[in-house]
Structure formats: structure tokens, C-alpha cells
């Protein structure tokens, strides 16, 4: 970008925008030599550009949030995303961009930061959230993800973490598809959900005796249910599928199986004050919860905070270590320096130097291990529930921290 702006010093009437060439193009102030310079820099980048150690592979959420990118409006991207009226005039441009991306775009880099001498980058699959629910679009999405993984492998990236719908179980088995198809990958493919489960579980007070779980047979729901039942917590698992419930039940130790209970209606949780929401619920369904209930959640988009007599947790997230450098933008609705737990899970995988792929089903036995590794490297939970003075289900070291805080 510095070289792009350097043309401004030889032609003072061109290339005004240091970080956003888009606006020079819109106002016809783009220097004619800019594209040749870009091609030269691109051709030389293979020899000179620093290779990322870690890549977080995201996707666009929706049309309005697509404007929340550093190369669109840097000041807007430097703040947590919210829908702002002033940005609505850009909606038609965003719509045209979406159609163009659908037709021609490839995975591209959005942002980067440095952590302890390691370069971390965020790449984006040029697809919007709704497109992941279009059956005819799924093969194309998987092709983009596969190309990103193979590109990272060729470049020498150590870990690539799949965000949100990029690791959807129905899409690619949580990344399993790519690992099986390319068994010789050097880059480690990670879904990061082990740390997501750990963050949610460590929000739950240690004296909890019963929870109500929706999305109970999903990847995260299964791991949460199996973890809690082993700690003698009764889990009301909302599912209509007896077959899927029985499959999870058989994974639990025999002496813990009685703590897993299948329920098919929300009325079953009318006396339960701890709800863990993994499937979007309506205000009417929220009304089944008793007054004073707390809604933990791992559902996207987050549920509406409808009940004034209840409390709501945030989506699982962690704050990056204090020595992180170069953070110029926010990750969606998160504060600067805060990332989704699946992103943090990939960071921990990289910092620990783990050599296994984290794909498919969550290994329940690794939840505490990953949680403690995150804390060891200086990552901190940021959910409102985790800031309360109640202890949670972590290892003994974490319990001592909570005991110290209560003094």
C-alpha cells in the first residue's frame, strides 16, 4: 500500500487513498500505473512476502456486515459491528459486490495481526451466510474451502482454523472431508470447537445440578452433554430423535448414563434455571423458562434477549493475549482484541505446536486440556457469565483462582 501511495508523490492528482484504492477508482483519481505496480508486487510476493503461521478461514455473514471490512471503511471496521443508518446507502453496492463475488471471486485475505513473532491472518471465503443453506451452492463452497486449505499447505502455513459455517457438519463433517481427501496435508486443519465447548462449560456455576440443552445432538451439544453428565449434572436434552439421543447415551460411562434425559418439549424445562441454547429459540419458547433463568448460548445468530426477568450470556469468545500487535479491526460484533472461541482454539493449537488435526467430533477428554492451554498462553474468557464470582467446571487451578477472588 505504501508503494501504491508513492505514485501520489509523482502525480499529486492521483492515489489519494493510502489504504482504500476503491475510492480512488470511484472518483477517477486512480493512477494509470497502479495496476502494473500491483502486478509487479504480486509477482514478487512469492519471494519476499512473509508466510502466515496461522490462518482463520471466515466467511461473510450478511450484506450489511460485508461493509465491516478494513478495505471498505477502516474507521467502521475498527469498531464492533452494528447496523448503522449512515451505512445503508452502501447497501446496493454491497448487493452488487455479493453477486460479483458469487460469480468470480476467490478466497482473499482480510486482516492480520502478530502474536509472539507469529503472523496470524484472516482469510474469507467469498460466500454469504444464507448461501450455506442453498443445496446447489454447497459443492462450490467446499471447493473454495479446499482451495484455501491447499493454498495454505503450499505456502507453509502451520494451522488453518475453520470459522462458523465453514465447518458445518452437513457441509464437510467439521473439516473431516478435507483431511480424508488429502491425507498428506502438512497444515493442521482445526475447527476450534473444543475450546468453544470449554468456554461455555466454564461459564456454568459448579453447584449447578440440572441444565436444559437445545441443539443437544449437534457437535457442541453432544460434547457438552457428555462432559456434564460425567460431573453428575442432569442434562435435559431436547431432541425429537431417539436414535441420535441413544447414540450419545451409549458414549457416556455406564454410571453416568442416568444423568442424560431425552425431552421433546420445552415444557420439560419450566423449572430449570440453566438453559444452554444451541438452536435458535423464539420469545414464546423462552417464556417456558422460569424467572431468574440464565441463557448460555452457542447459536448463531444469538437469541433475542426477550425476557427482562432472565439473563443472557454472550457467544463464546476469548480475549487475545496482551502482547498481540497490529490489531486494526474488530471481528464482527466483538471488541478489538476479542475473537470467537473457534478462532482462539486455532490460536492455541498453533501456540502449543500440536500436530494433530482437530476435525469431526469433539474429544471430550481434551476439553480441560485445551482450556488450560488457552489460559496458560494468556487468553481470557470475556463472556459476562465468566466474570461472575461463581466457580466453574475447570481444573483445580481454575477453582483456586475463583476461591481467591471470593476472599
Coordinates of C-alpha atoms in Angstrom, one line a residue, residues 41-346:
X41 CA 4.3 -6.6 -6.4
X42 CA 2.1 -9.7 -6.7
X43 CA 4.7 -11.5 -8.8
X44 CA 7.4 -10.7 -6.4
X45 CA 5.4 -11.6 -3.3
X46 CA 6.3 -15.2 -3.5
X47 CA 9.9 -14.4 -2.8
X48 CA 9.5 -11.6 -0.3
X49 CA 6.2 -11.9 1.5
X50 CA 6.2 -13.3 5.0
X51 CA 4.1 -16.5 5.3
X52 CA 1.5 -16.7 8.0
X53 CA 1.8 -19.2 10.8
X54 CA -1.9 -19.3 11.4
X55 CA -5.0 -18.6 9.2
X56 CA -8.5 -18.2 10.3
X57 CA -10.8 -19.0 7.4
X58 CA -14.0 -17.0 7.8
X59 CA -17.0 -16.2 5.5
X60 CA -19.2 -13.1 5.1
X61 CA -22.2 -13.1 7.4
X62 CA -24.7 -10.9 5.6
X63 CA -25.0 -7.9 3.2
X64 CA -24.8 -5.2 5.8
X65 CA -21.9 -6.7 7.7
X66 CA -20.0 -7.1 4.5
X67 CA -19.3 -3.4 4.7
X68 CA -17.5 -4.0 8.0
X69 CA -14.2 -4.7 6.3
X70 CA -10.9 -2.8 6.7
X71 CA -10.6 -2.1 2.9
X72 CA -14.1 -0.6 2.8
X73 CA -14.2 1.9 5.7
X74 CA -11.3 1.4 8.2
X75 CA -12.8 3.6 10.9
X76 CA -16.0 1.5 10.8
X77 CA -14.0 -1.8 10.8
X78 CA -12.1 -0.6 13.9
X79 CA -15.2 -0.7 16.0
X80 CA -17.5 -3.7 16.8
X81 CA -20.1 -4.2 14.0
X82 CA -23.5 -2.7 14.5
X83 CA -26.1 -1.8 11.8
X84 CA -25.8 2.0 11.3
X85 CA -28.2 4.1 9.2
X86 CA -25.3 6.1 7.7
X87 CA -24.1 2.9 6.0
X88 CA -27.4 2.0 4.4
X89 CA -26.7 4.0 1.2
X90 CA -23.9 1.4 0.6
X91 CA -26.4 -1.5 0.6
X92 CA -26.8 -1.5 -3.3
X93 CA -23.1 -1.6 -3.7
X94 CA -22.8 -4.5 -1.2
X95 CA -25.5 -6.3 -3.2
X96 CA -23.6 -5.9 -6.4
X97 CA -20.4 -7.0 -4.7
X98 CA -22.1 -10.1 -3.4
X99 CA -23.2 -11.1 -6.9
X100 CA -19.8 -10.4 -8.3
X101 CA -18.1 -12.4 -5.6
X102 CA -20.5 -15.3 -6.2
X103 CA -19.6 -15.3 -9.9
X104 CA -15.8 -14.6 -9.9
X105 CA -14.2 -14.1 -6.5
X106 CA -11.7 -16.5 -4.8
X107 CA -10.7 -16.7 -1.1
X108 CA -8.9 -13.5 -0.1
X109 CA -7.1 -12.0 2.9
X110 CA -9.0 -9.6 5.0
X111 CA -6.8 -8.7 8.0
X112 CA -3.8 -9.8 10.0
X113 CA -2.0 -9.3 13.4
X114 CA 1.1 -10.5 15.1
X115 CA 1.4 -12.6 18.2
X116 CA 4.8 -13.6 19.7
X117 CA 6.6 -13.4 16.4
X118 CA 3.9 -15.3 14.5
X119 CA 1.9 -13.8 11.7
X120 CA -1.9 -14.6 12.0
X121 CA -4.1 -13.8 9.1
X122 CA -7.9 -13.9 8.4
X123 CA -8.9 -15.2 5.0
X124 CA -12.5 -15.1 3.8
X125 CA -14.5 -17.5 1.6
X126 CA -16.4 -15.2 -0.8
X127 CA -19.8 -16.5 0.3
X128 CA -22.5 -15.1 2.5
X129 CA -24.2 -16.9 5.3
X130 CA -27.5 -17.6 3.5
X131 CA -25.6 -19.3 0.7
X132 CA -24.6 -22.1 3.0
X133 CA -28.3 -23.2 3.1
X134 CA -28.7 -23.4 -0.6
X135 CA -28.2 -27.1 -1.7
X136 CA -26.9 -26.2 -5.1
X137 CA -24.2 -23.9 -3.6
X138 CA -22.6 -26.4 -1.2
X139 CA -20.2 -28.0 -3.7
X140 CA -18.8 -24.6 -4.7
X141 CA -18.4 -23.6 -1.1
X142 CA -16.5 -26.8 -0.3
X143 CA -14.3 -26.2 -3.4
X144 CA -13.3 -22.7 -2.1
X145 CA -12.5 -24.1 1.4
X146 CA -10.5 -26.9 -0.1
X147 CA -8.5 -24.5 -2.3
X148 CA -7.8 -22.3 0.7
X149 CA -6.5 -25.3 2.7
X150 CA -4.3 -26.5 -0.2
X151 CA -3.0 -22.9 -0.7
X152 CA -2.1 -22.7 3.0
X153 CA -0.4 -26.0 2.7
X154 CA 1.7 -24.9 -0.3
X155 CA 2.7 -21.6 1.4
X156 CA 3.8 -23.4 4.6
X157 CA 1.0 -22.2 7.0
X158 CA 1.1 -24.3 10.2
X159 CA -2.6 -24.2 11.2
X160 CA -5.8 -23.2 9.5
X161 CA -9.0 -22.8 11.6
X162 CA -12.4 -23.1 10.0
X163 CA -15.0 -20.5 11.1
X164 CA -18.7 -20.7 11.7
X165 CA -20.5 -22.4 8.7
X166 CA -17.2 -23.3 7.0
X167 CA -17.1 -26.3 9.4
X168 CA -20.7 -27.2 9.2
X169 CA -21.3 -30.9 9.9
X170 CA -23.6 -31.3 6.9
X171 CA -21.2 -29.4 4.6
X172 CA -17.9 -31.2 5.3
X173 CA -18.1 -33.1 8.5
X174 CA -16.4 -30.4 10.5
X175 CA -13.4 -30.5 8.2
X176 CA -13.2 -34.3 8.1
X177 CA -13.9 -34.3 4.3
X178 CA -10.6 -32.4 3.5
X179 CA -8.4 -34.4 5.9
X180 CA -9.6 -37.7 4.4
X181 CA -9.3 -36.5 0.9
X182 CA -5.8 -35.1 1.4
X183 CA -4.1 -37.4 4.0
X184 CA -0.6 -35.8 3.4
X185 CA -1.5 -32.3 4.4
X186 CA 1.2 -30.6 6.4
X187 CA -1.1 -27.7 7.5
X188 CA -3.2 -28.7 10.5
X189 CA -7.0 -28.3 9.9
X190 CA -8.8 -27.2 13.1
X191 CA -12.5 -26.5 13.8
X192 CA -11.7 -24.9 17.2
X193 CA -14.9 -26.3 18.8
X194 CA -13.1 -27.9 21.7
X195 CA -12.3 -24.5 23.1
X196 CA -15.8 -23.3 22.3
X197 CA -17.2 -26.1 24.4
X198 CA -14.7 -25.3 27.2
X199 CA -15.7 -21.6 27.3
X200 CA -19.4 -22.5 27.6
X201 CA -18.8 -25.1 30.3
X202 CA -16.6 -22.8 32.3
X203 CA -19.5 -20.3 32.4
X204 CA -21.7 -22.7 34.3
X205 CA -21.5 -22.4 38.1
X206 CA -20.0 -25.5 39.8
X207 CA -23.1 -26.0 42.0
X208 CA -25.4 -26.5 39.1
X209 CA -27.4 -29.7 39.3
X210 CA -29.5 -29.6 36.2
X211 CA -29.3 -27.9 32.7
X212 CA -31.7 -27.8 29.7
X213 CA -29.8 -28.2 26.4
X214 CA -31.2 -27.4 22.9
X215 CA -29.2 -28.4 19.9
X216 CA -28.4 -31.3 22.1
X217 CA -27.3 -33.8 19.4
X218 CA -25.1 -31.3 17.5
X219 CA -21.3 -31.5 17.7
X220 CA -21.1 -29.0 20.5
X221 CA -24.3 -30.2 22.2
X222 CA -23.0 -33.8 22.3
X223 CA -19.7 -32.7 23.9
X224 CA -21.4 -30.5 26.5
X225 CA -23.9 -33.3 27.5
X226 CA -21.2 -35.9 27.8
X227 CA -18.9 -33.6 29.8
X228 CA -21.6 -32.5 32.3
X229 CA -23.1 -36.0 32.9
X230 CA -19.6 -37.1 34.0
X231 CA -19.7 -34.4 36.6
X232 CA -23.1 -35.6 37.8
X233 CA -25.1 -32.8 36.3
X234 CA -28.6 -33.9 35.0
X235 CA -28.9 -32.8 31.3
X236 CA -32.3 -32.4 29.8
X237 CA -31.5 -33.0 26.1
X238 CA -34.2 -31.5 23.8
X239 CA -34.4 -33.7 20.7
X240 CA -37.0 -35.4 18.7
X241 CA -34.6 -38.1 17.5
X242 CA -34.4 -41.1 19.9
X243 CA -31.8 -42.7 17.6
X244 CA -29.4 -39.8 17.9
X245 CA -30.0 -39.5 21.7
X246 CA -29.3 -43.2 22.2
X247 CA -26.1 -42.9 20.2
X248 CA -24.8 -40.2 22.6
X249 CA -26.1 -42.1 25.6
X250 CA -24.0 -45.1 24.7
X251 CA -20.9 -42.9 24.6
X252 CA -21.4 -41.9 28.3
X253 CA -19.9 -44.1 31.1
X254 CA -22.4 -46.6 32.3
X255 CA -22.6 -45.0 35.8
X256 CA -23.3 -41.6 34.2
X257 CA -26.0 -42.5 31.7
X258 CA -28.8 -41.9 34.1
X259 CA -27.9 -38.1 34.1
X260 CA -28.8 -37.8 30.4
X261 CA -32.5 -37.4 29.8
X262 CA -34.3 -37.1 26.5
X263 CA -37.1 -34.5 26.4
X264 CA -39.2 -33.5 23.4
X265 CA -40.9 -30.3 24.6
X266 CA -39.8 -27.0 26.1
X267 CA -42.3 -27.5 29.0
X268 CA -39.9 -30.1 30.4
X269 CA -37.6 -27.2 31.4
X270 CA -40.1 -25.0 33.1
X271 CA -38.3 -25.4 36.5
X272 CA -34.8 -25.4 35.1
X273 CA -32.9 -22.1 35.6
X274 CA -29.8 -23.0 33.4
X275 CA -30.5 -23.1 29.7
X276 CA -27.8 -23.9 27.2
X277 CA -29.1 -22.8 23.8
X278 CA -27.6 -24.4 20.7
X279 CA -30.6 -24.0 18.4
X280 CA -32.4 -20.7 17.9
X281 CA -35.4 -20.3 20.1
X282 CA -38.3 -17.8 19.8
X283 CA -39.6 -15.5 22.5
X284 CA -42.5 -17.8 23.0
X285 CA -40.2 -20.7 23.7
X286 CA -38.1 -18.5 26.0
X287 CA -41.3 -18.0 28.1
X288 CA -41.1 -21.6 29.2
X289 CA -38.0 -20.8 31.3
X290 CA -38.7 -19.8 34.9
X291 CA -37.9 -16.3 36.2
X292 CA -34.2 -15.9 37.0
X293 CA -33.1 -18.3 34.4
X294 CA -29.8 -17.8 32.6
X295 CA -29.4 -18.5 28.9
X296 CA -26.0 -19.7 27.8
X297 CA -25.7 -19.9 24.1
X298 CA -23.7 -21.2 21.2
X299 CA -26.2 -20.4 18.4
X300 CA -25.6 -18.1 15.5
X301 CA -27.3 -15.6 15.3
X302 CA -27.6 -15.1 19.1
X303 CA -31.1 -15.3 20.5
X304 CA -33.1 -12.2 21.3
X305 CA -32.8 -11.0 24.9
X306 CA -36.6 -11.0 25.3
X307 CA -37.0 -11.8 29.0
X308 CA -36.3 -9.0 31.4
X309 CA -36.5 -11.3 34.3
X310 CA -33.8 -13.5 32.9
X311 CA -30.1 -13.1 32.0
X312 CA -28.3 -13.9 28.7
X313 CA -24.8 -14.9 28.1
X314 CA -22.6 -13.8 25.1
X315 CA -21.4 -16.0 22.3
X316 CA -18.3 -18.0 23.3
X317 CA -15.3 -15.7 22.9
X318 CA -11.8 -15.1 24.3
X319 CA -9.6 -12.0 24.5
X320 CA -6.2 -12.4 22.8
X321 CA -3.1 -12.1 25.0
X322 CA -1.9 -8.6 25.9
X323 CA 1.2 -8.8 23.8
X324 CA -0.8 -9.1 20.5
X325 CA 0.3 -6.5 17.9
X326 CA -1.2 -4.9 14.8
X327 CA -4.9 -5.3 15.5
X328 CA -6.6 -2.7 13.3
X329 CA -10.1 -4.1 13.1
X330 CA -12.7 -5.9 15.1
X331 CA -14.0 -9.4 14.5
X332 CA -17.7 -8.9 13.7
X333 CA -19.5 -7.7 16.9
X334 CA -16.5 -8.4 19.2
X335 CA -14.4 -5.7 20.8
X336 CA -11.0 -5.1 19.4
X337 CA -8.7 -7.9 20.5
X338 CA -11.6 -10.3 21.2
X339 CA -12.2 -13.2 18.9
X340 CA -14.7 -16.0 18.7
X341 CA -13.7 -19.1 20.6
X342 CA -13.2 -21.2 17.5
X343 CA -10.7 -18.6 16.3
X344 CA -9.0 -18.7 19.7
X345 CA -9.0 -22.5 19.5
X346 CA -6.9 -22.3 16.4

